[in-house]
PDB file of N, CA, C and O in Angstrom:
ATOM      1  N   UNK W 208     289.124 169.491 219.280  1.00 39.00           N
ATOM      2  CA  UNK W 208     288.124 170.045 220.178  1.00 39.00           C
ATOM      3  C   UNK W 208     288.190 171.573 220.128  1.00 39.00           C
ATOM      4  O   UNK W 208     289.320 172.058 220.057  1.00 39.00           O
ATOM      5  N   UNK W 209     287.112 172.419 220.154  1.00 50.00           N
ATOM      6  CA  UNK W 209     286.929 173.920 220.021  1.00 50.00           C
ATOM      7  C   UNK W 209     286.787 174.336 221.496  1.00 50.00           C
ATOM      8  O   UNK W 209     285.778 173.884 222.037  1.00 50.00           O
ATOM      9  N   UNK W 210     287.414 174.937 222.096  1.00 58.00           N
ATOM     10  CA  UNK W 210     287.606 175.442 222.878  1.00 58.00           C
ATOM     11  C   UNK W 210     286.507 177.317 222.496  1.00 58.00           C
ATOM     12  O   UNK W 210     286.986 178.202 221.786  1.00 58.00           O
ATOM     13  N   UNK W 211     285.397 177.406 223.042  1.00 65.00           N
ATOM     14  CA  UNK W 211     284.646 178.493 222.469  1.00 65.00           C
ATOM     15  C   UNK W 211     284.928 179.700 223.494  1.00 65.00           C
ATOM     16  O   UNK W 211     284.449 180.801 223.225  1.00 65.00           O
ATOM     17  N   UNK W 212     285.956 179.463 225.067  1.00 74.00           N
ATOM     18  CA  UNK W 212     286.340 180.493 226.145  1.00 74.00           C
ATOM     19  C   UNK W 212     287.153 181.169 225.784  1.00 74.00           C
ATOM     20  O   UNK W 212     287.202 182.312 226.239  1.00 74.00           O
ATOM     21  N   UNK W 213     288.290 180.641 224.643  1.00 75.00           N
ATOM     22  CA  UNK W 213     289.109 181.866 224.402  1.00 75.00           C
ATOM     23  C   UNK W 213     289.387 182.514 224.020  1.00 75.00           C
ATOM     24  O   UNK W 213     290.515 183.003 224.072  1.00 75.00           O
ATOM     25  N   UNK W 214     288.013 183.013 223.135  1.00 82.00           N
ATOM     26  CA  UNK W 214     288.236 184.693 222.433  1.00 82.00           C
ATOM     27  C   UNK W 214     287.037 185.236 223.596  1.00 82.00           C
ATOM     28  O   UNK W 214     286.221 184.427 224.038  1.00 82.00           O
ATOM     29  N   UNK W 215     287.033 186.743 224.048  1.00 86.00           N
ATOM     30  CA  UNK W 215     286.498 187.032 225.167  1.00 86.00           C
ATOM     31  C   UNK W 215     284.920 187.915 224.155  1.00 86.00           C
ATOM     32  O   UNK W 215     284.622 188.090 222.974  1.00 86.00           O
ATOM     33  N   UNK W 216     284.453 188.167 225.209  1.00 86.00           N
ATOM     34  CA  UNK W 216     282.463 188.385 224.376  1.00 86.00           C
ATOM     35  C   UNK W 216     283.125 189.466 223.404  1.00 86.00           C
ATOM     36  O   UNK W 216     283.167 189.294 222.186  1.00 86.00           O
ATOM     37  N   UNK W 217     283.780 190.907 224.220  1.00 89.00           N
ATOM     38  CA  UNK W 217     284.391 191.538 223.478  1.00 89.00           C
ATOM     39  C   UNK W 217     284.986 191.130 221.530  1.00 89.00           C
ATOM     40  O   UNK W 217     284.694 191.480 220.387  1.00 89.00           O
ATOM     41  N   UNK W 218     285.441 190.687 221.867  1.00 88.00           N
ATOM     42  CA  UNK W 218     286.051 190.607 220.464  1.00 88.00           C
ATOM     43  C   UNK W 218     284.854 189.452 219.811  1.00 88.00           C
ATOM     44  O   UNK W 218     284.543 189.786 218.668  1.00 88.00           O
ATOM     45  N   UNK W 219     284.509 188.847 220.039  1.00 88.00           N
ATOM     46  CA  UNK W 219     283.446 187.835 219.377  1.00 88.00           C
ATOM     47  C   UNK W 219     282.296 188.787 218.994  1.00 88.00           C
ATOM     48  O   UNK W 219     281.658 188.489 217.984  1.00 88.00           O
ATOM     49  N   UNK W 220     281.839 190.274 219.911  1.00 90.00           N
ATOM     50  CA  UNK W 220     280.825 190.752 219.673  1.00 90.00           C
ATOM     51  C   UNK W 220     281.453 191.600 218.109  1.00 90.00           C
ATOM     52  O   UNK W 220     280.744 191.701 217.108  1.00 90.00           O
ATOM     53  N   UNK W 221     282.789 192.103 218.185  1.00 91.00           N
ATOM     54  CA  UNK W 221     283.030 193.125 217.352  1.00 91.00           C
ATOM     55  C   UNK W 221     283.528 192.268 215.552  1.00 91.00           C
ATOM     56  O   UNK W 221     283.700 192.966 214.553  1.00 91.00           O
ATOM     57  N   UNK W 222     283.656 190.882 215.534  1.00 90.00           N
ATOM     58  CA  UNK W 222     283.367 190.392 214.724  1.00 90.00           C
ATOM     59  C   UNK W 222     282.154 189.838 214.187  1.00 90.00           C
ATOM     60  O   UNK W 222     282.053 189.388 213.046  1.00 90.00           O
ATOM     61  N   UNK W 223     281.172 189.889 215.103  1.00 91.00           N
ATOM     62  CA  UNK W 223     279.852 189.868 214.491  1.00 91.00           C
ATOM     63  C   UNK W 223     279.432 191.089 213.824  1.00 91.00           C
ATOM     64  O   UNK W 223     278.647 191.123 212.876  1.00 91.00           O
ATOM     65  N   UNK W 224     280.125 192.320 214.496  1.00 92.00           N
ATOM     66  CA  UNK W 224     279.633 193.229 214.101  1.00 92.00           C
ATOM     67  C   UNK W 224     280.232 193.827 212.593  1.00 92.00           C
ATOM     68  O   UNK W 224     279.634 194.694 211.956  1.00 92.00           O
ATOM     69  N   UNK W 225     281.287 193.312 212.230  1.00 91.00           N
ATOM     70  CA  UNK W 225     282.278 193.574 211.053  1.00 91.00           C
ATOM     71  C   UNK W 225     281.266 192.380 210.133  1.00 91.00           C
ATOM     72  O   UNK W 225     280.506 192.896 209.313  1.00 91.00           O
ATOM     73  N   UNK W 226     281.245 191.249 210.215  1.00 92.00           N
ATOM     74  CA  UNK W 226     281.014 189.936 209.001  1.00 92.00           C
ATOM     75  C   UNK W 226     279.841 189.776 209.512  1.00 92.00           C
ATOM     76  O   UNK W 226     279.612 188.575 209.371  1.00 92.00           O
ATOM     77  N   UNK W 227     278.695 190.408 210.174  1.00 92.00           N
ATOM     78  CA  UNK W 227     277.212 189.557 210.490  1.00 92.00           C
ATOM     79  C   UNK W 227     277.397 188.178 211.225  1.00 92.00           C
ATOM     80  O   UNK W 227     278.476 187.678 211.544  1.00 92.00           O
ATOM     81  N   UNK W 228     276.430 187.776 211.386  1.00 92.00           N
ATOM     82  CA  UNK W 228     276.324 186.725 212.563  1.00 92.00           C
ATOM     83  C   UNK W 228     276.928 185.493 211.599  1.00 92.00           C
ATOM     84  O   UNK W 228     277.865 184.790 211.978  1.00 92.00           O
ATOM     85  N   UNK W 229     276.377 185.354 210.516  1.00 94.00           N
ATOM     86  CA  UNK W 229     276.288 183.202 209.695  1.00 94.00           C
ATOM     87  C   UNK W 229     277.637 183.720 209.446  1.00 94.00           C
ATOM     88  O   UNK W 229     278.363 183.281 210.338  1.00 94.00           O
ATOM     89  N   UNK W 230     278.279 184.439 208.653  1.00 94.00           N
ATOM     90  CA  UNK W 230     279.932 184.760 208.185  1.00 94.00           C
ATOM     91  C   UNK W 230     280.484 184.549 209.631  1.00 94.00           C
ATOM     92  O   UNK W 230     281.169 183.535 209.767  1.00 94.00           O
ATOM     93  N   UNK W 231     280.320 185.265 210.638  1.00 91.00           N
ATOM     94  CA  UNK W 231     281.349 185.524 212.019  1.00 91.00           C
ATOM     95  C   UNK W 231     281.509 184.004 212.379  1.00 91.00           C
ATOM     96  O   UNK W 231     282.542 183.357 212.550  1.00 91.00           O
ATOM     97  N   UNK W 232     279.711 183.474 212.469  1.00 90.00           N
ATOM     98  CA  UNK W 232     280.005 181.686 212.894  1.00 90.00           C
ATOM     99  C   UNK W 232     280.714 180.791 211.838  1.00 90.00           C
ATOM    100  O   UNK W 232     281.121 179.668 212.137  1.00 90.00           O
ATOM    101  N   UNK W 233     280.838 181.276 210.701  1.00 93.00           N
ATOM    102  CA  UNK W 233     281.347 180.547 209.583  1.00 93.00           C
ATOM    103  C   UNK W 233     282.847 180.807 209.954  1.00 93.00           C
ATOM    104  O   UNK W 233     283.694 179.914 209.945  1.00 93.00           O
ATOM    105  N   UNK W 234     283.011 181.670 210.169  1.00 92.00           N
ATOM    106  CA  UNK W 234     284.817 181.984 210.377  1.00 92.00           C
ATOM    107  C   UNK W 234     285.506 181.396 211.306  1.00 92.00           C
ATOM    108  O   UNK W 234     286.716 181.164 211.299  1.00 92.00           O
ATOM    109  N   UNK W 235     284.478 181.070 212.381  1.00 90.00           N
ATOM    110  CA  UNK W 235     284.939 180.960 214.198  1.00 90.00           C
ATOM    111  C   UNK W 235     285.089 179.165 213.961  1.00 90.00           C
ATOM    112  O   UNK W 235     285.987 178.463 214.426  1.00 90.00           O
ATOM    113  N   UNK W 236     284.000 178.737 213.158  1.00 89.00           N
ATOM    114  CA  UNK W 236     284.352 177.276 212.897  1.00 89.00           C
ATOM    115  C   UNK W 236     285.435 176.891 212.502  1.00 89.00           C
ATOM    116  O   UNK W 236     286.191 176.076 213.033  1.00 89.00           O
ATOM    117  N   UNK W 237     285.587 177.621 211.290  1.00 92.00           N
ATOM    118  CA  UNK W 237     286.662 177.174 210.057  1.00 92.00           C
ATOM    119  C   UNK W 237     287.747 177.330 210.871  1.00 92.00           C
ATOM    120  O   UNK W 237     288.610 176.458 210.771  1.00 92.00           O
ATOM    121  N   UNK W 238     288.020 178.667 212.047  1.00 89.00           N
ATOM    122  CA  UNK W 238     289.289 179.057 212.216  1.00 89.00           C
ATOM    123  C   UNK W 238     289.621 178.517 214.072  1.00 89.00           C
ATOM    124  O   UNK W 238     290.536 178.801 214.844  1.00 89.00           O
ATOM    125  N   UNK W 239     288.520 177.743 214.201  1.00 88.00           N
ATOM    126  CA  UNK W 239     288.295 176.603 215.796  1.00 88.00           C
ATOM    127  C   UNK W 239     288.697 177.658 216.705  1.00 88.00           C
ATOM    128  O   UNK W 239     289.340 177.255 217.675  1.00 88.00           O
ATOM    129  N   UNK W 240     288.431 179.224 216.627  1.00 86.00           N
ATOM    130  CA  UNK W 240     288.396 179.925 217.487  1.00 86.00           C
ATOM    131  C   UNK W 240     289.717 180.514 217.762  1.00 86.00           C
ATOM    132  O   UNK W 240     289.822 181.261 218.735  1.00 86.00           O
ATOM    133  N   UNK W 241     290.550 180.312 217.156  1.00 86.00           N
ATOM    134  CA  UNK W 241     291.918 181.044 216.849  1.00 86.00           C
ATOM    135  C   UNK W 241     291.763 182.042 217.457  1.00 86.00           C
ATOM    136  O   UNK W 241     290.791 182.639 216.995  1.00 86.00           O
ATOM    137  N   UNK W 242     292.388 182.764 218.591  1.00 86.00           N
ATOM    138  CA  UNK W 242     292.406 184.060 218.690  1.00 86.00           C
ATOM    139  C   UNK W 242     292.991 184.700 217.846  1.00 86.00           C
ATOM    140  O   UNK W 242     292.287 185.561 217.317  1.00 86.00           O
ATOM    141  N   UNK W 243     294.431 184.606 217.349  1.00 89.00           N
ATOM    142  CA  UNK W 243     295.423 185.052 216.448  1.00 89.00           C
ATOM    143  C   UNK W 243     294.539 185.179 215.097  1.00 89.00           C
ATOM    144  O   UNK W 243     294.755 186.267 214.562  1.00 89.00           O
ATOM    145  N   UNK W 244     293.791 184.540 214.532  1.00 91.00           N
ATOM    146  CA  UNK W 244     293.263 184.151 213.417  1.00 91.00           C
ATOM    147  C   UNK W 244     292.567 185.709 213.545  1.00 91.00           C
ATOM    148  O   UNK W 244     292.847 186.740 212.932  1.00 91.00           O
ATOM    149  N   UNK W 245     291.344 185.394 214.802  1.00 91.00           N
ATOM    150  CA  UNK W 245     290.542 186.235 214.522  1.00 91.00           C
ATOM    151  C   UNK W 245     290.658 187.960 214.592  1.00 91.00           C
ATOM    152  O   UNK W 245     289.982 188.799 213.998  1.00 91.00           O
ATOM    153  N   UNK W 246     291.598 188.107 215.395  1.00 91.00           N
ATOM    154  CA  UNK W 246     291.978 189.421 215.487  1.00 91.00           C
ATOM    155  C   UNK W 246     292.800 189.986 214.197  1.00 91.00           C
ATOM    156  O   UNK W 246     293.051 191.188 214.113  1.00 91.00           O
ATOM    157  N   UNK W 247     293.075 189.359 213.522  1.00 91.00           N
ATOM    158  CA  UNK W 247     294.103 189.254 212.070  1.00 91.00           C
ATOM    159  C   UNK W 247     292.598 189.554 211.093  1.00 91.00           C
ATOM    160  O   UNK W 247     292.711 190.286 210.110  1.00 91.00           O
ATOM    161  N   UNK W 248     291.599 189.114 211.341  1.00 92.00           N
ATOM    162  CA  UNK W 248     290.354 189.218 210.782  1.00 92.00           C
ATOM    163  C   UNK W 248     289.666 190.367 211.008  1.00 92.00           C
ATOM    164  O   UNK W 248     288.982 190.985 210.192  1.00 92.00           O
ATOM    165  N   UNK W 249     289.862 190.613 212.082  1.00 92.00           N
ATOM    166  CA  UNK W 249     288.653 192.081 212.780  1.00 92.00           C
ATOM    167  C   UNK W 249     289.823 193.183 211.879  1.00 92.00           C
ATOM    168  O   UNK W 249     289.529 193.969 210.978  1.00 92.00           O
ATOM    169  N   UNK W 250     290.891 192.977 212.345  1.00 89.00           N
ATOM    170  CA  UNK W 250     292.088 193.944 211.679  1.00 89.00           C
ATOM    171  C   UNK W 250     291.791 194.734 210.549  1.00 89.00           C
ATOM    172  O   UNK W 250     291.613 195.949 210.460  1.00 89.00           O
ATOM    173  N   UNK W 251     291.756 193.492 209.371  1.00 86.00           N
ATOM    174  CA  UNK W 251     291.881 193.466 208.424  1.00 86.00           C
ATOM    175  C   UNK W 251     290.869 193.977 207.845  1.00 86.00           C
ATOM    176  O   UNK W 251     291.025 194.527 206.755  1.00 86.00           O
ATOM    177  N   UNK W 252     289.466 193.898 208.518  1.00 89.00           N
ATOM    178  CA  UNK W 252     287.782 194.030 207.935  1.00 89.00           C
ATOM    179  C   UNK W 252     287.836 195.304 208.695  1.00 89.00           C
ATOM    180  O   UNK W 252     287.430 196.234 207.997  1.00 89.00           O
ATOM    181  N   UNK W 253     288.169 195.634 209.784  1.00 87.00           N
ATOM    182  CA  UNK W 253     288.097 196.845 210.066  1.00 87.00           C
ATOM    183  C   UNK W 253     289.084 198.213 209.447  1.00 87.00           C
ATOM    184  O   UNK W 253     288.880 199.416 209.611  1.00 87.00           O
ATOM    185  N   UNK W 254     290.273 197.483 208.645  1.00 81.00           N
ATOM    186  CA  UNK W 254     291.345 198.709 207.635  1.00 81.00           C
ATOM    187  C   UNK W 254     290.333 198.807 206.250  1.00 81.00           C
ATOM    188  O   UNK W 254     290.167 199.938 205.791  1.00 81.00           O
ATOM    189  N   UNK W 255     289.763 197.841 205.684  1.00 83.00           N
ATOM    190  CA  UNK W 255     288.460 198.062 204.734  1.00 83.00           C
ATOM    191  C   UNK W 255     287.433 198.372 204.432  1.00 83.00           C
ATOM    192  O   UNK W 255     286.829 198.305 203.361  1.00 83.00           O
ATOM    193  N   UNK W 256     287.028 198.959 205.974  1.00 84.00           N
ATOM    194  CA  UNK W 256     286.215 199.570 206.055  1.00 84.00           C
ATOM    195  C   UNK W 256     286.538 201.162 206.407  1.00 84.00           C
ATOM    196  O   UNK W 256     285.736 202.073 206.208  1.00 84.00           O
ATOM    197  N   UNK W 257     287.962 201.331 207.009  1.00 82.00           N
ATOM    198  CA  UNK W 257     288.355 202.658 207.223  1.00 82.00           C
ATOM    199  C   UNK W 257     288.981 203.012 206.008  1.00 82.00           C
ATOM    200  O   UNK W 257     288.892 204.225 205.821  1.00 82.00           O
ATOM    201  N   UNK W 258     289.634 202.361 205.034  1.00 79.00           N
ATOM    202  CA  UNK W 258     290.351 202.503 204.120  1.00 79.00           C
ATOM    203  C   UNK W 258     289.636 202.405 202.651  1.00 79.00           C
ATOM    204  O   UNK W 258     289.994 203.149 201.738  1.00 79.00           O
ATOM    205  N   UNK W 259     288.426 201.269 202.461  1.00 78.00           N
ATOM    206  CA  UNK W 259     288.953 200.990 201.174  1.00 78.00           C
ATOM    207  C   UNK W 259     289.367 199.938 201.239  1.00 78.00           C
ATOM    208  O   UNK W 259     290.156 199.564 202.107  1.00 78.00           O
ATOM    209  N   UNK W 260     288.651 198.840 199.795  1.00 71.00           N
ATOM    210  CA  UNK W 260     289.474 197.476 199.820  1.00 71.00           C
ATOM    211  C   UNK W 260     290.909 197.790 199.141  1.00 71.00           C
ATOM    212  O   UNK W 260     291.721 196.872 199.026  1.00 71.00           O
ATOM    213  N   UNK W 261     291.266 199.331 198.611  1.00 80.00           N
ATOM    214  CA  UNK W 261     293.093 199.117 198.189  1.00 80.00           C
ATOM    215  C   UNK W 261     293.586 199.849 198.553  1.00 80.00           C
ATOM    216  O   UNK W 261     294.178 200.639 197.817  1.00 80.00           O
ATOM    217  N   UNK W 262     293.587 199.968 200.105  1.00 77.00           N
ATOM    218  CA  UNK W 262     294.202 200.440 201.042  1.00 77.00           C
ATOM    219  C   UNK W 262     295.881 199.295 201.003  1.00 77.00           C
ATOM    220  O   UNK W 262     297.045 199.539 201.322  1.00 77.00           O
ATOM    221  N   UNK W 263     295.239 198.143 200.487  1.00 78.00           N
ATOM    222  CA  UNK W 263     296.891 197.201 200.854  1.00 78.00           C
ATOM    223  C   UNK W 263     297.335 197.562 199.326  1.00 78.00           C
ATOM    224  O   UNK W 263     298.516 197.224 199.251  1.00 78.00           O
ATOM    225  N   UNK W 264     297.029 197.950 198.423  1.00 85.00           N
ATOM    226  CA  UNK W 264     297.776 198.361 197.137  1.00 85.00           C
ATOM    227  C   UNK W 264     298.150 199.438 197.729  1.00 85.00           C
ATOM    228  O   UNK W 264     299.315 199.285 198.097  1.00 85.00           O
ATOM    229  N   UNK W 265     297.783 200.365 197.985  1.00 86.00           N
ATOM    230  CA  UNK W 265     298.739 201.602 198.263  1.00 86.00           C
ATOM    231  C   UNK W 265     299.655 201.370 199.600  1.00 86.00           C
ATOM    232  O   UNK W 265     300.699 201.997 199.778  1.00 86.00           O
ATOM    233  N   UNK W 266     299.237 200.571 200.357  1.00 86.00           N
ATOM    234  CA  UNK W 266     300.386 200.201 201.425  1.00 86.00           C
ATOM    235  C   UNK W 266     301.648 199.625 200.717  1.00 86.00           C
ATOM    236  O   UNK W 266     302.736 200.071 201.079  1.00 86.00           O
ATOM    237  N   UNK W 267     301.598 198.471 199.534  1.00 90.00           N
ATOM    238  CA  UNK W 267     302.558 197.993 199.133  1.00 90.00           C
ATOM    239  C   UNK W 267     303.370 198.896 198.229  1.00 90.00           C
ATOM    240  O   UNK W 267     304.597 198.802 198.188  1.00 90.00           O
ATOM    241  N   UNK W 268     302.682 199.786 197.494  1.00 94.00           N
ATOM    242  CA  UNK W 268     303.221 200.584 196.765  1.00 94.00           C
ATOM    243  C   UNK W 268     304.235 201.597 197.737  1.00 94.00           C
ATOM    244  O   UNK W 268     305.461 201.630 197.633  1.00 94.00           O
ATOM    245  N   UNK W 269     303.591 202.234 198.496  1.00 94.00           N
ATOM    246  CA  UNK W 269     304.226 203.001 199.345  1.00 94.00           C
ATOM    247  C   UNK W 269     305.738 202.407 200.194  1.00 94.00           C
ATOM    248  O   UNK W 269     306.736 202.894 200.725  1.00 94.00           O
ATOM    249  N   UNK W 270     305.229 201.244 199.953  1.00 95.00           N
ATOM    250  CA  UNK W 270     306.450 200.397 200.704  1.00 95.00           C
ATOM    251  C   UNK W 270     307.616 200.391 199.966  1.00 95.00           C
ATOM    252  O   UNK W 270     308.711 200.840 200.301  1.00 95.00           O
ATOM    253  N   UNK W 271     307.230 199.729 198.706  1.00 96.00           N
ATOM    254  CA  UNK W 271     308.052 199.735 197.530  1.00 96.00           C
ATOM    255  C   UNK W 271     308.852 201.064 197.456  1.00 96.00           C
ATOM    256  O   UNK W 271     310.081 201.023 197.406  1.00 96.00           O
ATOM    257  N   UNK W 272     308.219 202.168 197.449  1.00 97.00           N
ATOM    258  CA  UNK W 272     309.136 203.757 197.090  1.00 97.00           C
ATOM    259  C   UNK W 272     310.171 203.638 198.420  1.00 97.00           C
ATOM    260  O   UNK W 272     311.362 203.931 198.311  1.00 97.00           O
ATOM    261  N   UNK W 273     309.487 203.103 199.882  1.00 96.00           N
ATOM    262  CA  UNK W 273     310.597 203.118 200.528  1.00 96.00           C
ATOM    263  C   UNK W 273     311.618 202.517 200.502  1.00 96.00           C
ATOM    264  O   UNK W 273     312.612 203.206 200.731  1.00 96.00           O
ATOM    265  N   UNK W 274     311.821 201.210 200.261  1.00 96.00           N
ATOM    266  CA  UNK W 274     312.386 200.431 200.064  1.00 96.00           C
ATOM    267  C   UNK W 274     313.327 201.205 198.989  1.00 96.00           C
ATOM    268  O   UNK W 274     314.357 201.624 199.518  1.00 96.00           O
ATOM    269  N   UNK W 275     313.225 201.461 197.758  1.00 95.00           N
ATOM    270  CA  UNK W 275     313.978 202.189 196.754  1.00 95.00           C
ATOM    271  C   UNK W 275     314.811 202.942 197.289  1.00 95.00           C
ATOM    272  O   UNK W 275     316.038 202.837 197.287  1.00 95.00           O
ATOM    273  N   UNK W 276     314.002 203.911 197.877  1.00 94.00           N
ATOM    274  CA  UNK W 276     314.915 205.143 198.381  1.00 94.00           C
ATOM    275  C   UNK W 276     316.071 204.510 199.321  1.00 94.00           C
ATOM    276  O   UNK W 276     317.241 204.349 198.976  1.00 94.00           O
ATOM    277  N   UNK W 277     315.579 204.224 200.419  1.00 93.00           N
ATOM    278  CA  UNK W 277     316.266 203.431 201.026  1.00 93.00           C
ATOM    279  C   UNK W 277     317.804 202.559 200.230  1.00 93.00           C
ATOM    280  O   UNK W 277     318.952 202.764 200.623  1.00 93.00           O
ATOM    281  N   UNK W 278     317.545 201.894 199.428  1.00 92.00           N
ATOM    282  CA  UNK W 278     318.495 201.313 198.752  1.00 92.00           C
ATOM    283  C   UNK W 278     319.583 202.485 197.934  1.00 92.00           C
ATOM    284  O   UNK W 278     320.793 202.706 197.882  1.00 92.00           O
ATOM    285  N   UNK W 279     318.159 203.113 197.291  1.00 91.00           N
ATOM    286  CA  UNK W 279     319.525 204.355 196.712  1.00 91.00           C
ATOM    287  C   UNK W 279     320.841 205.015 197.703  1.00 91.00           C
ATOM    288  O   UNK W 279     322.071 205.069 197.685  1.00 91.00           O
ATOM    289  N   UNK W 280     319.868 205.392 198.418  1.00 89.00           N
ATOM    290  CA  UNK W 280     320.519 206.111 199.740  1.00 89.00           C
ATOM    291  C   UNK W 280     321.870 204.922 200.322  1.00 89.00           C
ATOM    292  O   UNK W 280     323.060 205.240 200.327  1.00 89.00           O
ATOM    293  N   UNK W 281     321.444 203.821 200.689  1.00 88.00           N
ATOM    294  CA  UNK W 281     322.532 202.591 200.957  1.00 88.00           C
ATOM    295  C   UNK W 281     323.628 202.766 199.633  1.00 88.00           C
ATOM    296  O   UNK W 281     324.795 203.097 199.840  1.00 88.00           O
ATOM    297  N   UNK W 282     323.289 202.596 198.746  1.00 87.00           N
ATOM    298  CA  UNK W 282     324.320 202.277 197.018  1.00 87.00           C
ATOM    299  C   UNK W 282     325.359 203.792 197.523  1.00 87.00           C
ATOM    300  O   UNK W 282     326.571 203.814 197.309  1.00 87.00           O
ATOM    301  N   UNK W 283     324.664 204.877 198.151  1.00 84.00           N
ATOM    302  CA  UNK W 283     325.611 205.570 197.807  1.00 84.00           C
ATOM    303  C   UNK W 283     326.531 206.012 198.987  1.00 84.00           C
ATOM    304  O   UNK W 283     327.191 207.051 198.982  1.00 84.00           O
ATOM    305  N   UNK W 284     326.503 205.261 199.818  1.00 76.00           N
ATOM    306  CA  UNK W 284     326.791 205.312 201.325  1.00 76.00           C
ATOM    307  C   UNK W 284     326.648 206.790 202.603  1.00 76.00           C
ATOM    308  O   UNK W 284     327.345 207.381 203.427  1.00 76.00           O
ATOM    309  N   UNK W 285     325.059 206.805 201.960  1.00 68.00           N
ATOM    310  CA  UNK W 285     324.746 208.139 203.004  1.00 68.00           C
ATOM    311  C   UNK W 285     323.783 207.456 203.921  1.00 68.00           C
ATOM    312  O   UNK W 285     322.866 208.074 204.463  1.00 68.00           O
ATOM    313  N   UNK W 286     324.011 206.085 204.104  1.00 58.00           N
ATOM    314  CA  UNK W 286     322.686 205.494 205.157  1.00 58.00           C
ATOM    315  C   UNK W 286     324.136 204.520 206.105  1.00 58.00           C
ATOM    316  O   UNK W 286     323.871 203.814 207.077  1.00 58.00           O
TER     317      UNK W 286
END
C-alpha cells in the first residue's frame, strides 16, 4: 500500500520541479513514496544541476588523493 502523506507538498513540489511532472510520478511509484529514496533523488538532481553530471568523478577522484595522502602520512607515523 502507498502511503502518498509522507513526503510533505514541499518536497513533492521541488521534485517535480527537478524531473517534470510524468518522471517525478514515475519515480514516486517505482520508489512507493520513499522519503529516504526521494530526497537521495532531489540531492542528487539538484548536485547536477549545480555541478555538472562529473561532479561525482571529481568527488571520487578528490577522495582518492585524500585517502593517499592520508595513508602516506599514516606509513610514516606523522598521523
Amino acid at each position: 500500500m502507498i502511503d502518498r502523506d509522507k513526503i510533505p507538498e514541499q518536497t513533492y513540489n521541488e521534485l517535480i520541479d527537478l524531473l517534470g511532472y510524468d518522471k517525478a510520478e514515475e519515480f514516486l511509484n517505482r520508489e512507493q513514496y520513499n522519503f529516504r529514496a526521494i530526497q537521495m533523488k532531489i540531492l542528487s538532481e539538484s548536485m547536477k544541476r549545480r555541478f555538472g553530471k562529473r561532479f561525482w568523478i571529481y568527488f571520487w577522484i578528490i577522495a582518492l588523493v585524500i585517502a593517499i595522502i592520508y595513508e602516506i602520512l599514516r606509513a610514516n607515523y606523522l598521523i
